[in-house]
CSV table of C-alpha atoms and ligand atoms in Angstrom, one decimal:
chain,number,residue,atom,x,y,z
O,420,UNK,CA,-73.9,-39.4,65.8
O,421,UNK,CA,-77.1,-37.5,66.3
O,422,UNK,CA,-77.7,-34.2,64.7
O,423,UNK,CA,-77.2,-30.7,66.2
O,424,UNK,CA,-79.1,-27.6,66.9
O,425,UNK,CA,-77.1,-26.2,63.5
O,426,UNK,CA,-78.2,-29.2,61.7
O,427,UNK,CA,-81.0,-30.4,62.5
O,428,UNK,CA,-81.7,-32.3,59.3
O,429,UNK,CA,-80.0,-35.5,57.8
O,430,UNK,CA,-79.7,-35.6,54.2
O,431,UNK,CA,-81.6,-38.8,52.3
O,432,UNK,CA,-80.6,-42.0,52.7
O,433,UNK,CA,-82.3,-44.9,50.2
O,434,UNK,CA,-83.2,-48.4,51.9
O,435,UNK,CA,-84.6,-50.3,49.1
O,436,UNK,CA,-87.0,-48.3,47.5
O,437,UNK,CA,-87.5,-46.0,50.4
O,438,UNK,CA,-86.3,-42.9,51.4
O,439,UNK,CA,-85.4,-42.6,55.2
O,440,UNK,CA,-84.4,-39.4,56.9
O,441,UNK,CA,-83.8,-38.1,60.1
O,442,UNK,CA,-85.6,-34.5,60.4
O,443,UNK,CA,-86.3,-33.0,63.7
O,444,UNK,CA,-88.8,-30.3,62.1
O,445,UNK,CA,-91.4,-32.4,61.3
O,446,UNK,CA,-90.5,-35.0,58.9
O,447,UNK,CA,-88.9,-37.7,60.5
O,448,UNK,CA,-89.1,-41.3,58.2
O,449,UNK,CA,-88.1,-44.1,59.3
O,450,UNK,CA,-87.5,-47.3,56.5
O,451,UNK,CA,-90.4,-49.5,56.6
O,452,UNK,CA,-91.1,-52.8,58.6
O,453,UNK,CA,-93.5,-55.4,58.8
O,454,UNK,CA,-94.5,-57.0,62.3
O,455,UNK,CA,-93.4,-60.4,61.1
O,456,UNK,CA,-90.0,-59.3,60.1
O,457,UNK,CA,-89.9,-58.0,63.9
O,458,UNK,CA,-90.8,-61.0,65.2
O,459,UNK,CA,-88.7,-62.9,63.2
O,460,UNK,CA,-85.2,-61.3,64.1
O,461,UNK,CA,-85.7,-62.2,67.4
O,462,UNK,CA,-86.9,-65.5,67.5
O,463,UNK,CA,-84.6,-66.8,64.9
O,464,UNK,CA,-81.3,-65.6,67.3
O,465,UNK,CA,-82.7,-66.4,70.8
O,466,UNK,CA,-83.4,-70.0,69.5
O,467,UNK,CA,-80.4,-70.2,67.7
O,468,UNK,CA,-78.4,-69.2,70.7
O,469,UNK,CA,-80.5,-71.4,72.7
O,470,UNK,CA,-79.6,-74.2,70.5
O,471,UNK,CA,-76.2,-73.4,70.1
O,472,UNK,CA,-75.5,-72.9,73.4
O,473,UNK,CA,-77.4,-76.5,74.2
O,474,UNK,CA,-73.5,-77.4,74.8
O,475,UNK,CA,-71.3,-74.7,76.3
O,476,UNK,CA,-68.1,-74.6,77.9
O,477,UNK,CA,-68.3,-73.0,81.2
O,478,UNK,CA,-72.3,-71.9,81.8
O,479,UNK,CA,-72.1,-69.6,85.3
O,480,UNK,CA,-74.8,-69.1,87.1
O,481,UNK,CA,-75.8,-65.9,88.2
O,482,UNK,CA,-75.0,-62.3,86.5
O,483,UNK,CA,-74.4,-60.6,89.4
O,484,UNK,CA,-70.3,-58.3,90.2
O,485,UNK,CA,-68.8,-62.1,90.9
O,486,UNK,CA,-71.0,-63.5,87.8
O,487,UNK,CA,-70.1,-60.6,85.5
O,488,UNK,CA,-66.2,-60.0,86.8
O,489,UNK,CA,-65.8,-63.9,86.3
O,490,UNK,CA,-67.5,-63.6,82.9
O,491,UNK,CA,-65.2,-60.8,81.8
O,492,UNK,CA,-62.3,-62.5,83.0
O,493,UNK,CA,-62.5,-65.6,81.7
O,494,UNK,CA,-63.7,-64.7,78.3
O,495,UNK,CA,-60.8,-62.4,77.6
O,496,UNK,CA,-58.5,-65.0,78.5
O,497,UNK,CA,-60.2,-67.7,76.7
O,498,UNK,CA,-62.0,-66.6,73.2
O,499,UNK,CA,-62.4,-69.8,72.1
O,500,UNK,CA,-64.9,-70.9,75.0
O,501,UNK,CA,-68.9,-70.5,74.6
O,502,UNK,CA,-69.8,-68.6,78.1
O,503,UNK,CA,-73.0,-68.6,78.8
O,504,UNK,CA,-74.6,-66.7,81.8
O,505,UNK,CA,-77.8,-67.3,83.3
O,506,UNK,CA,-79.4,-65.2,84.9
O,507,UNK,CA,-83.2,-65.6,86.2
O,508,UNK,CA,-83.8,-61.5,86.9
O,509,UNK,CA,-84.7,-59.8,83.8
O,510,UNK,CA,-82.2,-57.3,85.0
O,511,UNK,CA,-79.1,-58.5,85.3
O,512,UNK,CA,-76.4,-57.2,87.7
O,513,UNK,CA,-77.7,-58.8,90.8
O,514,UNK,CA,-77.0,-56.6,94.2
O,515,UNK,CA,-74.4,-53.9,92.3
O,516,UNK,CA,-76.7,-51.0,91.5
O,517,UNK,CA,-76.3,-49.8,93.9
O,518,UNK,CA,-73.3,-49.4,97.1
O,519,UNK,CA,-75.1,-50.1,100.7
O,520,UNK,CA,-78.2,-48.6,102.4
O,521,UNK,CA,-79.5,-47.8,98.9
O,522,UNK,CA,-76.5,-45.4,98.2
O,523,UNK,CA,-75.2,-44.8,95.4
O,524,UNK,CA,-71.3,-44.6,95.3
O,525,UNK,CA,-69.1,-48.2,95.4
O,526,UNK,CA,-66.8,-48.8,97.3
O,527,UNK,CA,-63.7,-51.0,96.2
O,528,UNK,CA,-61.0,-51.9,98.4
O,529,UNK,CA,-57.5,-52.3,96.8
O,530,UNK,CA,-55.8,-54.5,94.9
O,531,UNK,CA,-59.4,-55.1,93.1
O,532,UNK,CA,-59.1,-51.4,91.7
O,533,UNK,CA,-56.6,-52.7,88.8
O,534,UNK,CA,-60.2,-54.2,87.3
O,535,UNK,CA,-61.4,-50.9,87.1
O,536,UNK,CA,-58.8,-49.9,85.1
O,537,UNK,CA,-59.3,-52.7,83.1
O,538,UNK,CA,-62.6,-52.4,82.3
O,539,UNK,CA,-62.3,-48.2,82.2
O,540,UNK,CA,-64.3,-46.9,85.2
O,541,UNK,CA,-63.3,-43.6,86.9
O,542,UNK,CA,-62.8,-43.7,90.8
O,543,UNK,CA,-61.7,-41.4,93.3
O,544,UNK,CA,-58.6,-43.0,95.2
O,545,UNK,CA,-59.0,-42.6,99.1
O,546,UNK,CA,-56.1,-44.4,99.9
O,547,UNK,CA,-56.4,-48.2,100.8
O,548,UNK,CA,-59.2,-48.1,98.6
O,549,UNK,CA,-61.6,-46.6,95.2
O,550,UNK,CA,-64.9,-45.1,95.2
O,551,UNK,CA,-66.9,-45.0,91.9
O,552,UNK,CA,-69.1,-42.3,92.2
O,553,UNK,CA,-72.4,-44.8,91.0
O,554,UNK,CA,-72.6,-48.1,91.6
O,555,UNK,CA,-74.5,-48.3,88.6
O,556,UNK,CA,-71.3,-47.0,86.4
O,557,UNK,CA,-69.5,-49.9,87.4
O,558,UNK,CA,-72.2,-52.6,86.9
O,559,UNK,CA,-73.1,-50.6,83.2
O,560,UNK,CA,-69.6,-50.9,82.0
O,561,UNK,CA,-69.0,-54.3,83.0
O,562,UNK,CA,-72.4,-55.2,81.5
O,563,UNK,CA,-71.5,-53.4,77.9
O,564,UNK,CA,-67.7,-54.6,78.3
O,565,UNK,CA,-69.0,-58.7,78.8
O,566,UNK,CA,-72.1,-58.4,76.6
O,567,UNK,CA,-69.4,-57.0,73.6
O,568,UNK,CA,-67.4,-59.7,73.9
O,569,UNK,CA,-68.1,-62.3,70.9
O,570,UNK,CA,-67.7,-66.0,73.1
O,571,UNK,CA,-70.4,-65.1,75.6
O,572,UNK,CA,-74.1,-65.2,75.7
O,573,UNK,CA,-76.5,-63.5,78.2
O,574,UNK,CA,-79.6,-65.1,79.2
O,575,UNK,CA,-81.8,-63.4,81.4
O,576,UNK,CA,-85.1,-63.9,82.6
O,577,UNK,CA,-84.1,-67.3,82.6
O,578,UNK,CA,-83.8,-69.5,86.2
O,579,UNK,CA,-81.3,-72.5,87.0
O,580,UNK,CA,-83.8,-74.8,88.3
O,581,UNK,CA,-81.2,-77.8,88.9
O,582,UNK,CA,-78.1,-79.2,88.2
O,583,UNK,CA,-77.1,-81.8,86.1
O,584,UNK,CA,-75.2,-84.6,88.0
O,585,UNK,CA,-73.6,-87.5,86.6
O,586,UNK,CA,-71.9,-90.7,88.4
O,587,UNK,CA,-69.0,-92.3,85.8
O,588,UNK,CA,-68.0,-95.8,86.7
O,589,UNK,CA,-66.6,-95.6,89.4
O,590,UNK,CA,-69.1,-94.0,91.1
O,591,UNK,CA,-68.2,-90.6,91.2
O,592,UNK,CA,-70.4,-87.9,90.3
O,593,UNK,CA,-69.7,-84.4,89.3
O,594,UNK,CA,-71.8,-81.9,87.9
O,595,UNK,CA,-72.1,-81.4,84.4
O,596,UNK,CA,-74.9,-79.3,83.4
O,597,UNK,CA,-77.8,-76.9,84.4
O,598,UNK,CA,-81.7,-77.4,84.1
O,599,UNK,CA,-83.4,-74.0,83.2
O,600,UNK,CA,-86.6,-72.3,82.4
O,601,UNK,CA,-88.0,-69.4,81.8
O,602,UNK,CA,-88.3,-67.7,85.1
O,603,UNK,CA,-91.8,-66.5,84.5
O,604,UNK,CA,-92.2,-70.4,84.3
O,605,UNK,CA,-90.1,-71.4,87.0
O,606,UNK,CA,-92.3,-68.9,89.4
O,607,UNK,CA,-95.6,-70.7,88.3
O,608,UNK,CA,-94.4,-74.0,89.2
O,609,UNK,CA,-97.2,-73.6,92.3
O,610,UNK,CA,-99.9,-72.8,90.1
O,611,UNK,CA,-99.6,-74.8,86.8
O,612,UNK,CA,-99.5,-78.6,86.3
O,613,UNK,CA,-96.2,-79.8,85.3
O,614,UNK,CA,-93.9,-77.1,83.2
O,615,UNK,CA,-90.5,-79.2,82.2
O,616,UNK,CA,-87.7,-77.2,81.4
O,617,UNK,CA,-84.2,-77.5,79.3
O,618,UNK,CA,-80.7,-78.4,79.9
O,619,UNK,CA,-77.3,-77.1,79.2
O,620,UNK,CA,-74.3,-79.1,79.4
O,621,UNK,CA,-70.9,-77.8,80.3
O,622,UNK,CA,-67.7,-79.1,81.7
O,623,UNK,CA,-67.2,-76.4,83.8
O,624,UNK,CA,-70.4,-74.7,85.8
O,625,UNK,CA,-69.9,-71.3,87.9
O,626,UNK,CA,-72.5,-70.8,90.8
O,627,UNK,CA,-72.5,-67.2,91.7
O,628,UNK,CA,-76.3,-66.9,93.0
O,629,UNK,CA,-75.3,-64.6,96.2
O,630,UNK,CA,-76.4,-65.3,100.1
O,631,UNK,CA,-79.3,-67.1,100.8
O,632,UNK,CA,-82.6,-64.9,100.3
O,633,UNK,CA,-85.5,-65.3,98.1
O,634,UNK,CA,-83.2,-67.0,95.3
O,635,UNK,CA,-80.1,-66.7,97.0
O,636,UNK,CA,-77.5,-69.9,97.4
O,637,UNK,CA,-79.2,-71.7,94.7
O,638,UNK,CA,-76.5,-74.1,94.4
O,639,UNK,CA,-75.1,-74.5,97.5
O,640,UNK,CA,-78.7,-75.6,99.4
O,641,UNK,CA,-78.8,-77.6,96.3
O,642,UNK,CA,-75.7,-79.4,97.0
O,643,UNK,CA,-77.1,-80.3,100.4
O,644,UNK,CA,-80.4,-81.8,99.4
O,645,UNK,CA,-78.9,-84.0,96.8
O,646,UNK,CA,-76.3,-85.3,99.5
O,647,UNK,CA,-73.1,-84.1,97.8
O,648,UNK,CA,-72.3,-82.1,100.9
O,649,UNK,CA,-73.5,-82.8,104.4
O,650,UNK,CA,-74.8,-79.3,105.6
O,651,UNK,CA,-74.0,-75.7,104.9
O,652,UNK,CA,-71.4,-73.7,107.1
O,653,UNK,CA,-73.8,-70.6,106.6
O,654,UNK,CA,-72.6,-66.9,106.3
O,655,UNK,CA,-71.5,-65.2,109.7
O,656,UNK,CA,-71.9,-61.9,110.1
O,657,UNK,CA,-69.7,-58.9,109.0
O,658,UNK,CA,-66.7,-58.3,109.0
O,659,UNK,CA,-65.0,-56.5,106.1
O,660,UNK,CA,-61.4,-57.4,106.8
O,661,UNK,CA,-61.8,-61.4,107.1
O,662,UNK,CA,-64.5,-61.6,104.4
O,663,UNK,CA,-63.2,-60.5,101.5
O,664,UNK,CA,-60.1,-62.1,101.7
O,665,UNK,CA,-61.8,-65.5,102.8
O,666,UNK,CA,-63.7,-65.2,99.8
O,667,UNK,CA,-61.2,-64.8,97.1
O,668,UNK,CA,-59.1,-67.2,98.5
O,669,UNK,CA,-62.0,-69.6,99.1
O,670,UNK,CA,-63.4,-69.4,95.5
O,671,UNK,CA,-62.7,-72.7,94.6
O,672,UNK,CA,-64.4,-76.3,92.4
O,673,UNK,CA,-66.6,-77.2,96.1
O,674,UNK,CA,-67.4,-80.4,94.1
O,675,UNK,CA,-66.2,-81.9,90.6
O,676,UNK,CA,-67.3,-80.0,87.7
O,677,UNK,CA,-68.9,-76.4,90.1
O,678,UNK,CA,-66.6,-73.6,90.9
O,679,UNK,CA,-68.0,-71.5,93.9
O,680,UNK,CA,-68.2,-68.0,94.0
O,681,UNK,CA,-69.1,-64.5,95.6
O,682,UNK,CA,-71.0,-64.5,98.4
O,683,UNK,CA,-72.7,-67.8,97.3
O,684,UNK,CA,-69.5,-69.1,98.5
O,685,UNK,CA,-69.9,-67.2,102.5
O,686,UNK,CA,-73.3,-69.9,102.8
O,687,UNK,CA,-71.1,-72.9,101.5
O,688,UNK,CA,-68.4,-72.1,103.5
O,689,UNK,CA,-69.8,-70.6,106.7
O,690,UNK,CA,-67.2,-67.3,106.0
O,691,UNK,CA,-68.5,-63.6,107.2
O,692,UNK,CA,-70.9,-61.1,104.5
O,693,UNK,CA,-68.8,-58.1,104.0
O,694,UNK,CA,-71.4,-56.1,103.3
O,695,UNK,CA,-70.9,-52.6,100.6
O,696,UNK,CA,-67.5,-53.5,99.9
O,697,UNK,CA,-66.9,-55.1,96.2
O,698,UNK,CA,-63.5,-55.7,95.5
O,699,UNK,CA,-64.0,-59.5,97.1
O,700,UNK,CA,-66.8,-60.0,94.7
O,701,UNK,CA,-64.0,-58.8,91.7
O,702,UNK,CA,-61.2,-60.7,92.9
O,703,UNK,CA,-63.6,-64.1,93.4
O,704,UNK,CA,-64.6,-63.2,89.8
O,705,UNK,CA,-61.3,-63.8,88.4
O,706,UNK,CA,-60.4,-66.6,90.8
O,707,UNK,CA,-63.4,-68.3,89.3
O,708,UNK,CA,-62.3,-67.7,86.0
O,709,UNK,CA,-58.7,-69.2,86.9
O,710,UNK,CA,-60.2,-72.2,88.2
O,711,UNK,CA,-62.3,-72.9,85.2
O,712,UNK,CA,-59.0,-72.9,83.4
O,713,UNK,CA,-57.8,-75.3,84.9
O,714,UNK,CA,-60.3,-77.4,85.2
O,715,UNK,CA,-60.7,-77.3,81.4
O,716,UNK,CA,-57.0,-77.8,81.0
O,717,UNK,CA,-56.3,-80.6,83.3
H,271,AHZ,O1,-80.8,-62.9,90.3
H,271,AHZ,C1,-79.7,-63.3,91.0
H,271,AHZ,C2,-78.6,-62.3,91.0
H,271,AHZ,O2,-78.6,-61.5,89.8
H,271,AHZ,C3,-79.0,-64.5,90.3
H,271,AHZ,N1,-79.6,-65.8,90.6
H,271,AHZ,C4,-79.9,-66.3,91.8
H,271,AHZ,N2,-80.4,-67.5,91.8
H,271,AHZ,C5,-80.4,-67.8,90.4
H,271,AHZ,C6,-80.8,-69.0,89.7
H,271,AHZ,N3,-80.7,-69.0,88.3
H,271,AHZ,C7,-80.2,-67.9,87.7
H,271,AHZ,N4,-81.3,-70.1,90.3
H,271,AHZ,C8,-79.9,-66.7,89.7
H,271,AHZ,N5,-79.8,-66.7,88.4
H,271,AHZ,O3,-77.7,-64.5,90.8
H,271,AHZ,C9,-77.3,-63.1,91.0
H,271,AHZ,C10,-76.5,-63.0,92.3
H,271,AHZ,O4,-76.0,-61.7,92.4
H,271,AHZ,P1,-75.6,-61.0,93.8
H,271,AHZ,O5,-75.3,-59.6,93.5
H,271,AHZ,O6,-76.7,-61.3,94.8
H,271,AHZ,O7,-74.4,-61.9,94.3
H,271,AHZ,P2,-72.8,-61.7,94.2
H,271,AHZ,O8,-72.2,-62.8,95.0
H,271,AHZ,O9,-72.4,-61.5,92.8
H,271,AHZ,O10,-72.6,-60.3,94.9
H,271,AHZ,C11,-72.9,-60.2,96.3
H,271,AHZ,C12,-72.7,-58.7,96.7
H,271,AHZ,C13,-72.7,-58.5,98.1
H,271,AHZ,S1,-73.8,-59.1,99.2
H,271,AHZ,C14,-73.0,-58.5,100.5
H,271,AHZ,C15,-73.5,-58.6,101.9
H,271,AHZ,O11,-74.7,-59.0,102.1
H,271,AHZ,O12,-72.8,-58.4,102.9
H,271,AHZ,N6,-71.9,-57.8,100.2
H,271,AHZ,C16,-71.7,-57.8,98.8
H,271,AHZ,C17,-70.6,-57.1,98.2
């Protein structure tokens, strides 16, 4: 709790040899620190969690509302799976900062408001559906609610560059993994002689890398220029009412071993954009997550 106007001093507190105290008059003291120590915290988690999460459970691509809602969902659900979320901006939330037109308030068409009451964000009921006053209050809790939660790991600033398919003996091949690097990396692959990257490997993978655009559909084109689908139906145009159903109901495993979601899913399947609306991006979410639990039960 930070101090008040009344008290604006905290008492002593001893780390090690140290005294540390937190004085807004003038004597502020922190504990000491050397650089290494700072260095050290870091690297030793990120590469542990790099090397831990080597092998994951379900790895989904993409931290964007149907990334993060499908992260949520399925980790609550299922505590004993390793999550891990890639994500190649260095912010994640993808598209859901902000609503449409670079507005702020979100718009959320019911049933998807029961999430927000879930995950404890305030809306104003209009009816047939919510509005959250700032987009950004809904992507912040989601973010702190996912990022608390102890089975799932975050990395960011970190691209899918491929996916990992494997044929078993019968010639069937399904998707089993992701290829990443750093996306600083990934975006100097024009400029640098060859930068090889790292794997992950999952039983389940979640693609939720949005419409095409400058990263967009990452999966789905992928899925055509490998030949495990023949073309992509591309997104149509909007319409709220057909789209967010379609898309929900859609979210699906398009291929053995990759679950589809969000608006990813619209390029795969040729289905309309919605455009500010996000409950479809919710409800694909936990679809997604469904769907992996299956898969991993089967
Ligand atoms: O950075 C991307 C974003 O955060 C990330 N991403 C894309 N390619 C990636 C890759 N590796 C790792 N190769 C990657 N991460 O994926 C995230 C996608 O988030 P998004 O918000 O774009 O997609 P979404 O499907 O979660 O939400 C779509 C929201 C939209 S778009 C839309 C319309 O255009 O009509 N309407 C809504 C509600």
């Amino acid at each position: 709790m930070s101090l008040t106007m009344e008290e604006p001093t905290r008492t002593f507190q001893v780390v090690g040899k140290h005294d540390v105290q937190e004085d807004y008059k003038g004597s502020y003291r922190f504990a000491p620190i050397e650089e290494a120590q700072v260095s050290r915290a870091m690297i030793k988690r990120y590469f542990n969690t790099m090397y831990e999460r080597a092998i994951s459970d379900v790895v989904i691509i993409g931290a964007g509302s149907a990334g993060l809602s499908c992260a949520y969902s399925l980790a609550t659900q299922r505590p004993d799976l390793k999550i891990t979320i890639i994500e190649a901006n260095v912010a994640p939330g993808g598209g859901a900062w902000l609503g449409g037109q670079l507005m702020t308030a979100m718009v959320i068409r019911k049933p998807a408001d029961n999430f927000l009451r879930e995950i404890g964000v305030p809306y104003e009921d209009e009816g047939s559906f919510v509005v959250v006053k700032h987009a950004a209050l809904f992507t912040s809790t989601l973010l702190s609610r996912v990022l608390a939660l102890p089975n799932v790991v975050l990395m960011n600033a970190t691209s899918v560059e491929d996916l990992i398919v494997q044929t078993d003996f019968e010639n069937r091949q399904r998707v089993s993994g992701v290829v990443t690097n750093w996306t600083l990396v990934a975006l100097n692959h024009d400029t640098q002689s060859c930068m090889d990257p790292c794997t992950i490997t999952a039983p389940v993978i979640v693609t939720t890398t949005g419409h095409d655009g400058p990263s967009g559909a990452f999966a789905a084109k992928r899925l055509v220029s490998m030949g495990l689908i023949k073309e992509l139906g591309n997104m149509r145009g909007l319409d709220m009412n057909r789209s967010e159903p379609a898309i929900v109901n859609g979210t699906r495993e398009v291929t053995p071993g990759l679950v589809m979601a969000g608006m990813e899913l619209a390029e795969h399947d040729g289905s309309n954009r919605m455009g500010p609306t996000f409950g479809g991006m919710i409800g694909s979410g936990i679809k997604a997550a469904h769907e992996a639990i299956r898969m991993l039960d089967a």
